CSV table of C-alpha atoms and ligand atoms in Angstrom, one decimal:
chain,number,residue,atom,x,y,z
A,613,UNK,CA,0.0,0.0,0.0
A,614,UNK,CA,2.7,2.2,0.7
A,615,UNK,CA,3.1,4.8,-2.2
A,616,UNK,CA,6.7,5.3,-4.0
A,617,UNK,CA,8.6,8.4,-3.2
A,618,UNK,CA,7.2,11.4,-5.3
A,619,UNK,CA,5.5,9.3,-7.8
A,620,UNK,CA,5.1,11.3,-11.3
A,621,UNK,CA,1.6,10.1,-11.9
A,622,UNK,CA,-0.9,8.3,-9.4
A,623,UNK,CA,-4.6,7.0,-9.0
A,624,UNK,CA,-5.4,7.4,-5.5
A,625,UNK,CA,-8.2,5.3,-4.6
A,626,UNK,CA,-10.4,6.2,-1.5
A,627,UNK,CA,-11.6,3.4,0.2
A,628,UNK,CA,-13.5,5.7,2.8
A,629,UNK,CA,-15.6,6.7,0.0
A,630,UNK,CA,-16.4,3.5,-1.4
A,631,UNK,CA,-17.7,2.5,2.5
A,632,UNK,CA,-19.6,5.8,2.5
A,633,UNK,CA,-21.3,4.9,-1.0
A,634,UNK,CA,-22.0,1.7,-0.1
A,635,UNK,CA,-24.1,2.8,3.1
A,636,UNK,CA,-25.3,5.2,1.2
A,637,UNK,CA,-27.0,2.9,-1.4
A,638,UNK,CA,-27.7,0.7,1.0
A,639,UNK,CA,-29.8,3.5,2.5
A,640,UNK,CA,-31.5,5.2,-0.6
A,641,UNK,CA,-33.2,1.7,-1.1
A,642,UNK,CA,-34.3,0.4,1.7
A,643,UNK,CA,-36.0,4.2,1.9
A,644,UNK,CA,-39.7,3.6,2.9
A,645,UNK,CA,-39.9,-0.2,2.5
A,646,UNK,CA,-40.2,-3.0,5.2
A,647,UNK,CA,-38.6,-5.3,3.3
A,648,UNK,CA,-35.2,-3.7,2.0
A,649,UNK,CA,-33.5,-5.1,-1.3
A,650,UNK,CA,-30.0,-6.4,-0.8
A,651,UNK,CA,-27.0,-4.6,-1.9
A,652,UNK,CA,-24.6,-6.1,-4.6
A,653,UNK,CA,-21.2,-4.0,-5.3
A,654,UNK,CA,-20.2,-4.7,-8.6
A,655,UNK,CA,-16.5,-5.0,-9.1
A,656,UNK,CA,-16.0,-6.3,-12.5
A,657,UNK,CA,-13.1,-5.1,-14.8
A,658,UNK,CA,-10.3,-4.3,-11.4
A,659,UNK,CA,-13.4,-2.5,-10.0
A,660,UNK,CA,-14.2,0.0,-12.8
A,661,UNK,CA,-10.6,1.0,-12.6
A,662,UNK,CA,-10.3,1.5,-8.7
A,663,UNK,CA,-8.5,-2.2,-7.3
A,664,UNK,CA,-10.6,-5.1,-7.4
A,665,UNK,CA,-9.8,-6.6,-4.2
A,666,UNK,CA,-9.3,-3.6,-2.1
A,667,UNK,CA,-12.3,-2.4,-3.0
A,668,UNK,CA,-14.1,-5.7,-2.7
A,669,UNK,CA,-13.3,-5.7,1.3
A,670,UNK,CA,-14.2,-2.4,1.7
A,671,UNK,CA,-17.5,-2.8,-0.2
A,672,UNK,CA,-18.1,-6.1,2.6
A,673,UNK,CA,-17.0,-4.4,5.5
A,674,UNK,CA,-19.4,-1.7,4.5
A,675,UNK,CA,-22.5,-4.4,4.4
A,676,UNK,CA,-22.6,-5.2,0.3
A,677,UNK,CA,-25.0,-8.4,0.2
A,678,UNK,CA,-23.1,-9.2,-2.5
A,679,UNK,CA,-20.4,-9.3,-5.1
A,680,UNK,CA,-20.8,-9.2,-8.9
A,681,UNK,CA,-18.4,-10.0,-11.3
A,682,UNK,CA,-18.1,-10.3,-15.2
A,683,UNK,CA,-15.8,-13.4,-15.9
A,684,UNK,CA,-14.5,-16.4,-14.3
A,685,UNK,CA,-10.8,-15.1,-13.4
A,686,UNK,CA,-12.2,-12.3,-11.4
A,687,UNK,CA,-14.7,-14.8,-9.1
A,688,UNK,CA,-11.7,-17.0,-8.5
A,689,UNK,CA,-9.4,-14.1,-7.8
A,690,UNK,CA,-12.4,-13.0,-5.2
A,691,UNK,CA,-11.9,-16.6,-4.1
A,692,UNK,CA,-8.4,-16.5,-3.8
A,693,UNK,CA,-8.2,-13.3,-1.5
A,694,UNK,CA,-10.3,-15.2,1.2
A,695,UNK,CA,-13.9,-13.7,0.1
A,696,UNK,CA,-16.2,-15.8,1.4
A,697,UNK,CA,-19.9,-14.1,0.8
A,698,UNK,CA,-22.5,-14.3,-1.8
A,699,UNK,CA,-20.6,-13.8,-5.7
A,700,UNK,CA,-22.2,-13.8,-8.8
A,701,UNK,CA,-20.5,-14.3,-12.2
A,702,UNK,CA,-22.0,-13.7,-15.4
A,703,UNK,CA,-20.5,-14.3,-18.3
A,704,UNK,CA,-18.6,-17.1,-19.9
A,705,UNK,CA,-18.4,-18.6,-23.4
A,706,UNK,CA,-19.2,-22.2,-24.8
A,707,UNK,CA,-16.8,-24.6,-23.6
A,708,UNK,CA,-15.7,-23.1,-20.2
A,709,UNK,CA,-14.5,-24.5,-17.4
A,710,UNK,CA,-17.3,-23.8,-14.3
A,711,UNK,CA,-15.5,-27.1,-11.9
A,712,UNK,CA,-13.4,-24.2,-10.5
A,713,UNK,CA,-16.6,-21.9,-9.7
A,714,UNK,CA,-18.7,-24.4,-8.6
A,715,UNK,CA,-16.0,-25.9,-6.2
A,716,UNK,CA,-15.5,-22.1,-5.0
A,717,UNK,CA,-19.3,-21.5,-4.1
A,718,UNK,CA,-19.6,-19.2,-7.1
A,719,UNK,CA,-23.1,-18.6,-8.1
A,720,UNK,CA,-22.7,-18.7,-12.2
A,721,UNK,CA,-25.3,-17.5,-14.5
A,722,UNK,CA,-27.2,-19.6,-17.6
A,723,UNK,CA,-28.1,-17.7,-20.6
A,724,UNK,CA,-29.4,-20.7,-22.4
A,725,UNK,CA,-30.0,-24.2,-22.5
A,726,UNK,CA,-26.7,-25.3,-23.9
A,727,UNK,CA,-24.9,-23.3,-21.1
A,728,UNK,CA,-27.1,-25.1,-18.5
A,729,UNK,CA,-25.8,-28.0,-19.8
A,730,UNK,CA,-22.0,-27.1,-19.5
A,731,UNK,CA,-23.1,-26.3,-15.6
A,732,UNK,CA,-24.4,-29.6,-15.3
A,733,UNK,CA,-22.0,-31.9,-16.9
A,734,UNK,CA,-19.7,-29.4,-14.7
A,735,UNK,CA,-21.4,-30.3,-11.7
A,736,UNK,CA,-22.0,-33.9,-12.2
A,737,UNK,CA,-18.2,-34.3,-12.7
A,738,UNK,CA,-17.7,-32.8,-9.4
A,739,UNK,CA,-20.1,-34.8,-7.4
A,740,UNK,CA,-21.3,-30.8,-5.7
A,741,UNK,CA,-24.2,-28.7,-6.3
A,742,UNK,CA,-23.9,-25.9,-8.3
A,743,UNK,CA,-25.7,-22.7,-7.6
A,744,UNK,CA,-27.3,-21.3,-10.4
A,745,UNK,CA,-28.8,-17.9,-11.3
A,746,UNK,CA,-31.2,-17.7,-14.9
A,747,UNK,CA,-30.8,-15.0,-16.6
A,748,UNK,CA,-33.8,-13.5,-19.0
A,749,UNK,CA,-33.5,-10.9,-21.9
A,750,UNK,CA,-36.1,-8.5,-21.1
A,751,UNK,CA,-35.1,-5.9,-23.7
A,752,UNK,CA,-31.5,-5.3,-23.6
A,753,UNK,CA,-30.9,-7.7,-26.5
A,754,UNK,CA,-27.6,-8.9,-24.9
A,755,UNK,CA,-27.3,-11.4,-22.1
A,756,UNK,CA,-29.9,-13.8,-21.5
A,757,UNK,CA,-32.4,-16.0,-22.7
A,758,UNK,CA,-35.3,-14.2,-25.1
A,759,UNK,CA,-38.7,-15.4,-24.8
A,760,UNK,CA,-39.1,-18.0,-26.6
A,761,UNK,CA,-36.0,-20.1,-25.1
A,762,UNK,CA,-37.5,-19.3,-21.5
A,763,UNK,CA,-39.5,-22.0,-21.0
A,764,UNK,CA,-37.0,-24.2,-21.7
A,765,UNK,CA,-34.0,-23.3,-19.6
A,766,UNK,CA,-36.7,-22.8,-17.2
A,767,UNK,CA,-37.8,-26.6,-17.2
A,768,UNK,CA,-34.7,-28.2,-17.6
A,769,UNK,CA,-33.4,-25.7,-14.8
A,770,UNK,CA,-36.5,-26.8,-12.6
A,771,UNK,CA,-35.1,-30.5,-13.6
A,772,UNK,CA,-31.6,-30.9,-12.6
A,773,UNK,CA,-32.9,-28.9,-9.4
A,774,UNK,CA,-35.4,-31.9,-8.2
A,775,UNK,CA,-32.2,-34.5,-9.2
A,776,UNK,CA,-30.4,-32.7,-7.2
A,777,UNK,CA,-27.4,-31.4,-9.7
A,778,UNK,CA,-28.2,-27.1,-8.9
A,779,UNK,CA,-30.5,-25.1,-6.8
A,780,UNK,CA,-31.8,-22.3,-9.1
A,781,UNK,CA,-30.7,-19.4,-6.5
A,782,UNK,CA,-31.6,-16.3,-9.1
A,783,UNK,CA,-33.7,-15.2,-11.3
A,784,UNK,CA,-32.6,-12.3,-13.2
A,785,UNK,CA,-32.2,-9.7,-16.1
A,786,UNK,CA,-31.0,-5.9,-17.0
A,787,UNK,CA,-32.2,-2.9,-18.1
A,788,UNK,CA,-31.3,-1.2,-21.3
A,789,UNK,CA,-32.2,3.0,-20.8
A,790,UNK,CA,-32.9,3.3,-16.6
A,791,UNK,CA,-30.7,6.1,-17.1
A,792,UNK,CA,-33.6,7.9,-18.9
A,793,UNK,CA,-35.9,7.1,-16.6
A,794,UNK,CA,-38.7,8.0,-18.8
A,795,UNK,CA,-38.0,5.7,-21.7
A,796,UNK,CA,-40.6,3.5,-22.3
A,797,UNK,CA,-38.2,0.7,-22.6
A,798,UNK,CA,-37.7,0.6,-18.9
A,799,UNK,CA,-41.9,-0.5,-18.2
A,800,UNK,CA,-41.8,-3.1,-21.2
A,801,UNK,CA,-38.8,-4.5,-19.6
A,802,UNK,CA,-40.1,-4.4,-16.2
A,803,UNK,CA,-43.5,-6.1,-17.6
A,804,UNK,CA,-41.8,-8.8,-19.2
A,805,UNK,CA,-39.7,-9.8,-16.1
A,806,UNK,CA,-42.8,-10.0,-14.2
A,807,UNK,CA,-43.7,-12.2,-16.8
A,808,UNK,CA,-40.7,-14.7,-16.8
A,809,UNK,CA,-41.0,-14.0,-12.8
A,810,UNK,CA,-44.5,-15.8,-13.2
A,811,UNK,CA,-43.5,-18.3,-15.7
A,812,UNK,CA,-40.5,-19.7,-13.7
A,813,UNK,CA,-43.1,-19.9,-10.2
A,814,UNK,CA,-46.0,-21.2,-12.0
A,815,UNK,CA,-42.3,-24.4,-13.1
A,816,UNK,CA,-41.7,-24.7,-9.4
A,817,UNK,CA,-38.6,-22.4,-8.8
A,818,UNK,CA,-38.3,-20.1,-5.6
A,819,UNK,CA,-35.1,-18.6,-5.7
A,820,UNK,CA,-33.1,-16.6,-3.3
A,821,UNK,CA,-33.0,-13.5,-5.5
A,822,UNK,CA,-34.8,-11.7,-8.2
A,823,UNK,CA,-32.9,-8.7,-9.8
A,824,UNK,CA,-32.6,-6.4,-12.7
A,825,UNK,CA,-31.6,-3.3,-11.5
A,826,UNK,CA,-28.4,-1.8,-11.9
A,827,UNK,CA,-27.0,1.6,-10.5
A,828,UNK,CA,-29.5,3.4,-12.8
A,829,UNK,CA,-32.3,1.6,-11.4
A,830,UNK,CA,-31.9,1.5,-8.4
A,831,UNK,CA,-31.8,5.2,-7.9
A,832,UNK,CA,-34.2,6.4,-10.3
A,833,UNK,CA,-36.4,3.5,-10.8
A,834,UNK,CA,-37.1,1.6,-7.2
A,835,UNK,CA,-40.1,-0.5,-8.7
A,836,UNK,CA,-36.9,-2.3,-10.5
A,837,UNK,CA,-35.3,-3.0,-7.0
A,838,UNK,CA,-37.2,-6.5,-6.6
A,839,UNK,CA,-34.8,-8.5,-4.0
A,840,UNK,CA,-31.3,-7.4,-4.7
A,841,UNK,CA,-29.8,-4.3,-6.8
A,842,UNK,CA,-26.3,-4.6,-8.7
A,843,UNK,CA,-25.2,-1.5,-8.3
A,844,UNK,CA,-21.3,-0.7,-10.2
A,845,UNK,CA,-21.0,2.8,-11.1
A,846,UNK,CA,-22.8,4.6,-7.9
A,847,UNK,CA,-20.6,3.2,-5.6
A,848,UNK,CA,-17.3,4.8,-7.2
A,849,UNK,CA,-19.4,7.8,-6.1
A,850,UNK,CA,-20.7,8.5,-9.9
A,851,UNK,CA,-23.7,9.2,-11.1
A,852,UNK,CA,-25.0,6.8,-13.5
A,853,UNK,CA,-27.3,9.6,-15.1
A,854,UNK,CA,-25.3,12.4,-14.5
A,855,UNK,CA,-28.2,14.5,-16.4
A,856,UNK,CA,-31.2,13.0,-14.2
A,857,UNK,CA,-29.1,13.5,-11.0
A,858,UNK,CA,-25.4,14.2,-9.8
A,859,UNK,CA,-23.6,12.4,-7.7
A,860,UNK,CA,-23.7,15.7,-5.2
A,861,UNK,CA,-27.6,15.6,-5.0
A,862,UNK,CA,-27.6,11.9,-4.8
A,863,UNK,CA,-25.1,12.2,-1.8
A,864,UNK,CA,-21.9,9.8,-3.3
A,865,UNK,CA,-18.4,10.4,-2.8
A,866,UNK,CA,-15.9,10.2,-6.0
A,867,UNK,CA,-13.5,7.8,-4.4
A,868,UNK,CA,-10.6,8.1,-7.7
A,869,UNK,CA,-8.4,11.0,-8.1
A,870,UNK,CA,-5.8,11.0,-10.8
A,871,UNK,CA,-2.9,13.4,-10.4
A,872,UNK,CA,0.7,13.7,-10.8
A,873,UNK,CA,3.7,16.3,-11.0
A,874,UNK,CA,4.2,18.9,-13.3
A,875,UNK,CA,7.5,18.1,-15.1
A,876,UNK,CA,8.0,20.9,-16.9
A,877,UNK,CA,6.8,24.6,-17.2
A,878,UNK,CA,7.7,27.0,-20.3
A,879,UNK,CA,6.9,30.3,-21.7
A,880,UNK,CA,5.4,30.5,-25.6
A,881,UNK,CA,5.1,33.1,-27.6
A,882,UNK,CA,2.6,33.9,-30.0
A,883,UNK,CA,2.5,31.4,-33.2
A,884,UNK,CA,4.3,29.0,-30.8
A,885,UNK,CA,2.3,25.1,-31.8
A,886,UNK,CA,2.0,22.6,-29.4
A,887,UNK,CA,2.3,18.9,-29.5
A,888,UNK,CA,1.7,16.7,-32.5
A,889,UNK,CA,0.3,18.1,-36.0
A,890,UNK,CA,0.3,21.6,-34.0
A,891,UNK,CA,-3.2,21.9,-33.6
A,892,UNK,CA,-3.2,24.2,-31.0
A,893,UNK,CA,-1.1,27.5,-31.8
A,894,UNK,CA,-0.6,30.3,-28.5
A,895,UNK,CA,-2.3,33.4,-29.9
A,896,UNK,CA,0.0,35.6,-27.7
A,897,UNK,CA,2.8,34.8,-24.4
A,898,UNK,CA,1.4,32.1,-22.2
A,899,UNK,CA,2.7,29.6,-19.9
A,900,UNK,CA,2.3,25.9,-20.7
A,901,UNK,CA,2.8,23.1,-18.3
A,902,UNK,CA,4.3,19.4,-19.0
A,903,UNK,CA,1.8,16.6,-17.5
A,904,UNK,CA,3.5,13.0,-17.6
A,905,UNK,CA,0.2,11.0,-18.7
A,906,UNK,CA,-1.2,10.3,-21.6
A,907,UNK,CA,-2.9,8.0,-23.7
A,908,UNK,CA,-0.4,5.3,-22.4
A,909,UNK,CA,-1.9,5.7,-18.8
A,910,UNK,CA,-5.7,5.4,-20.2
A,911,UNK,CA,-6.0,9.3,-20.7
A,912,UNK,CA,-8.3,9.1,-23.7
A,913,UNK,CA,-7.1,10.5,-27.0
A,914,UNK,CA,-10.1,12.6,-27.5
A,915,UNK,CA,-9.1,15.1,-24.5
A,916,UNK,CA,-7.1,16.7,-26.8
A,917,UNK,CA,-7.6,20.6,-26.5
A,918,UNK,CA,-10.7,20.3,-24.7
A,919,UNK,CA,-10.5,18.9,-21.0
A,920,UNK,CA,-9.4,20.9,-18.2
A,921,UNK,CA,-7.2,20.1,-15.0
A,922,UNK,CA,-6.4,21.9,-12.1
A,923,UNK,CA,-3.2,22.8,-10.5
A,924,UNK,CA,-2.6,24.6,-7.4
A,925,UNK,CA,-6.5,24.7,-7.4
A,926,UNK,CA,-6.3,27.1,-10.6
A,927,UNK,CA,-7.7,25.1,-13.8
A,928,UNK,CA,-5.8,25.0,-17.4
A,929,UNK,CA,-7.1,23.6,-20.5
A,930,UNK,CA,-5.2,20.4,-22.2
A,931,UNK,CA,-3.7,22.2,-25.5
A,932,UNK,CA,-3.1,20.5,-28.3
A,933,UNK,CA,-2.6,16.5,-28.5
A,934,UNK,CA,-2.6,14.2,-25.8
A,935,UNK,CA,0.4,11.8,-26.7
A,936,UNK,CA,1.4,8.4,-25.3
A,937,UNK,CA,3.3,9.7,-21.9
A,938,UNK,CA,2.5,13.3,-22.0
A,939,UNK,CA,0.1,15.6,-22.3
A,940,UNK,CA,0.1,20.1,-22.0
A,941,UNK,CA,-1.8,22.2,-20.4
A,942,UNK,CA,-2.0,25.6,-20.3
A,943,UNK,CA,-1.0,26.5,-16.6
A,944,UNK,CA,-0.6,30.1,-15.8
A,945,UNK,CA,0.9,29.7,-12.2
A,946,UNK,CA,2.2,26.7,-12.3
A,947,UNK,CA,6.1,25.4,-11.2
A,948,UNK,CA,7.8,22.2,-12.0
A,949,UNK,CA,6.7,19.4,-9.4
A,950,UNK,CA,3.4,21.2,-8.9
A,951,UNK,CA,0.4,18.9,-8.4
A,952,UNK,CA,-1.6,18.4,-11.1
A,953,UNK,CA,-4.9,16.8,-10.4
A,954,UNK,CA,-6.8,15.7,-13.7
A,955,UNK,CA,-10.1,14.9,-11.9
A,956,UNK,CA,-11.3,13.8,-9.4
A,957,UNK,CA,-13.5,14.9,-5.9
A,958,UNK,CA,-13.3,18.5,-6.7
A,959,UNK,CA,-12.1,19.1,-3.1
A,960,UNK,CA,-9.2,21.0,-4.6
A,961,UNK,CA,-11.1,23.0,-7.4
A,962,UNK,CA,-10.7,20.2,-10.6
A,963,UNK,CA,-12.8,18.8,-12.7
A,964,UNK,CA,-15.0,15.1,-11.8
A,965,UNK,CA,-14.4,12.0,-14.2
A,966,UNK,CA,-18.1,13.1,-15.1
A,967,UNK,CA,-16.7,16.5,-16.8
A,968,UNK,CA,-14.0,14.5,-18.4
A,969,UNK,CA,-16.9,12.2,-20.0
A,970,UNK,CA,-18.3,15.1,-21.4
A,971,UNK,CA,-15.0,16.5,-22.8
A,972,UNK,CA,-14.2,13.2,-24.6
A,973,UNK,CA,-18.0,12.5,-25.7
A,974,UNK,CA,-18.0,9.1,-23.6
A,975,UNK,CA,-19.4,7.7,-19.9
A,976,UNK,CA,-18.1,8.3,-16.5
A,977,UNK,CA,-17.5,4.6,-16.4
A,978,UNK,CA,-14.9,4.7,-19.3
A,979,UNK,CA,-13.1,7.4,-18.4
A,980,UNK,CA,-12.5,5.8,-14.7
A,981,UNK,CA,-12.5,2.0,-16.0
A,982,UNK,CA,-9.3,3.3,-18.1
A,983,UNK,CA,-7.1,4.2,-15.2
A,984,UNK,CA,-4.5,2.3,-13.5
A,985,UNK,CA,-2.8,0.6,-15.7
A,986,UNK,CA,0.1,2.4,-15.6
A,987,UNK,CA,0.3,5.2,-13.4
A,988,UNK,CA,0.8,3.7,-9.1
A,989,UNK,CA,-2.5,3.1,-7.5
A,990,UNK,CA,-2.4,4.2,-4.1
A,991,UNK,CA,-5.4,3.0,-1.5
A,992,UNK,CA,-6.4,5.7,1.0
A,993,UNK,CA,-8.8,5.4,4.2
A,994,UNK,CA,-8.6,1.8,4.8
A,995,UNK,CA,-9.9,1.4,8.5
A,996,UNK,CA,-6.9,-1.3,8.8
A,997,UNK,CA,-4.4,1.8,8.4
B,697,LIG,C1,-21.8,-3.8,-15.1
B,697,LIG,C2,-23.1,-4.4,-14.7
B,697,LIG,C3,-23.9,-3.9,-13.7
B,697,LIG,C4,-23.5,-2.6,-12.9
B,697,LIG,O1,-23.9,-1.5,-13.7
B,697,LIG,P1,-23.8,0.0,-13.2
B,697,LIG,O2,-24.5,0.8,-14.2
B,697,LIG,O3,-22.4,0.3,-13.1
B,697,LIG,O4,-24.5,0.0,-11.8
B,697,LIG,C5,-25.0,-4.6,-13.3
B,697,LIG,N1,-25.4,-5.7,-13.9
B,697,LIG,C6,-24.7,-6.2,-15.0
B,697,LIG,C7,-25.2,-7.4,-15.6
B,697,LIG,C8,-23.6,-5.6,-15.4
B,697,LIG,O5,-22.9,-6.1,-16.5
């Protein structure tokens, strides 16, 4: 954990934040119900960017319900670390291996009848009962089985359950446009759940958990909480729908900063170009600032002359190309080895990952997910330090 001296670029990760966001979410949706859904922290792809396993204990010690993960190798690594609690795992292609995820307690996800059977043959081999979550497409067109497959996986689920093989422990799907809360995609979606919902009792199945919320939906739409909420994106203190509502009026914490030291400073004059191709020319004498990140360390491409950071709390446009390593930014007070924070809380006047989206025409999710790969990740406000 400990950082190395006067590193030149850094993710700092805050873990106190991810606890905060956690009871935070936790909160928002049990708001006004007896019954309050569980909580599942999502923490797929290193956790958006911000440390899979880090963020993992602080998202349990905070009371998440449950884990969520994209892919085989991040389960096991869950495994691995000593996580013992609830973990779903949802995707994996024809001809995997599930011995490994059914031996670790993993719950693993069927999107069809041929994937069923891949669990089962899985299962059988190992002599253990797999857990088993059925996953529907409502609408999203992606993951799951469509309608007419349903009743199928469905029967043959309900099957290997009485033999013995699985317990069906889910029942689930995932919405398309809850970030537009007013899309009529997100009722059709919602009425055909409660239709596979009804189709799957009416079989015989009673699982532990129904779900189709993500962040989005949880927040915005809480008739799409149903038992348990996978929530990714909210609790790296982002909001999913930054347009609906920020992360400030849904009370979340940005737990990444990204920052580093100024290398360089120089005076231009005017007709002076900047980086690659020169697309950005200094009408007149400014001061320009060397930042040592670039596309290398996931800063996207498409910042180029239009993001903004902040040093010494004073904010300066990126001018001209963002390279591999390096990227400038016009910095009218700056010094070499000033901080330079590219976004992150705003506790120190720069932007949030949520601006940055804007600037580069993408998602808060990509421009956080990006991060880390390079630059040192540094973990702050773990209660064990
Ligand atoms: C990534 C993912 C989530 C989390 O989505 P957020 O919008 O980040 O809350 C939930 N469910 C599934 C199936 C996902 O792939």
């Amino acid at each position: 954990m400990a950082s190395p001296p006067s590193p030149h670029a850094e993710v700092v990760v805050d873990l106190g934040a991810i606890r905060h966001n956690v009871a935070r979410l936790r909160e928002l949706v049990s708001e006004g119900v007896a019954d309050a859904p569980r909580v599942m922290v999502v923490v797929k792809a290193d956790a958006y960017g911000h440390g899979m396993l880090p963020v993992a204990r602080a998202a349990r010690a905070a009371g998440a319900d449950w884990l969520g993960v994209a892919t085989g190798a991040e389960a096991l690594a869950l495994r691995e670390s000593g996580d013992t609690g609830p973990l779903l795992c949802w995707l994996a292609a024809p001809g995997a291996d599930f011995t490994p995820l059914i031996d670790a307690d993993v719950d693993v996800a069927a999107y069809s009848v041929a994937q069923l059977d891949e669990i089962l043959r899985d299962a059988r081999s190992l002599g253990r009962r797999a857990r088993v979550q059925l996953k529907f497409d409502t609408g999203l067109s992606r993951g799951g089985a469509p309608r007419a497959e349903w009743p199928a996986l469905v029967a043959a689920a309900r099957a290997a359950e009485e033999s013995g093989t699985i317990r069906v422990t889910g029942l689930w799907s995932h919405l398309a446009c809850s970030d537009e809360p007013d899309h009529p995609a997100n009722k059709a979606q919602l009425t055909a759940f409660d239709d596979a919902l009804a189709l799957a009792a009416t079989a015989g199945l009673d699982p532990e958990v129904r779900h189709l919320a993500n962040s989005a939906g949880a927040l915005l739409l809480p008739e799409t909480r149903f038992d348990l909420v996978r929530t990714g994106i909210a609790v790296y203190g982002l909001s999913p729908a930054p347009d609906v509502r920020t992360a400030d009026q849904l009370g979340l914490e940005p737990a990444m900063t990204v920052r580093g030291s100024v290398v360089l400073t120089k005076e231009l004059a005017a007709g002076d170009g900047v980086s690659y191709g020169h697309t950005f020319v200094a009408d007149g004498p400014m001061r320009v600032a060397l930042v040592p990140m670039g596309y290398g360390d996931g800063i996207p491409r498409a910042a180029s002359s239009t993001a903004e950071v902040a040093i010494g709390g004073v904010r300066g446009r990126v001018l001209g190309r963002v390279c591999m390593d390096q990227l400038v930014v016009e910095a009218p007070t700056a010094a070499a080895g000033d901080r330079v924070v590219l976004f992150g809380p705003g506790a120190d006047g720069e932007p949030s990952a949520t601006d940055w989206a804007r600037w580069c025409d993408t998602i808060n999710y990509e421009i956080v997910t990006r991060m880390g790969g390079r630059q040192t990740r540094v973990w702050v406000g773990d209660e064990a330090t």
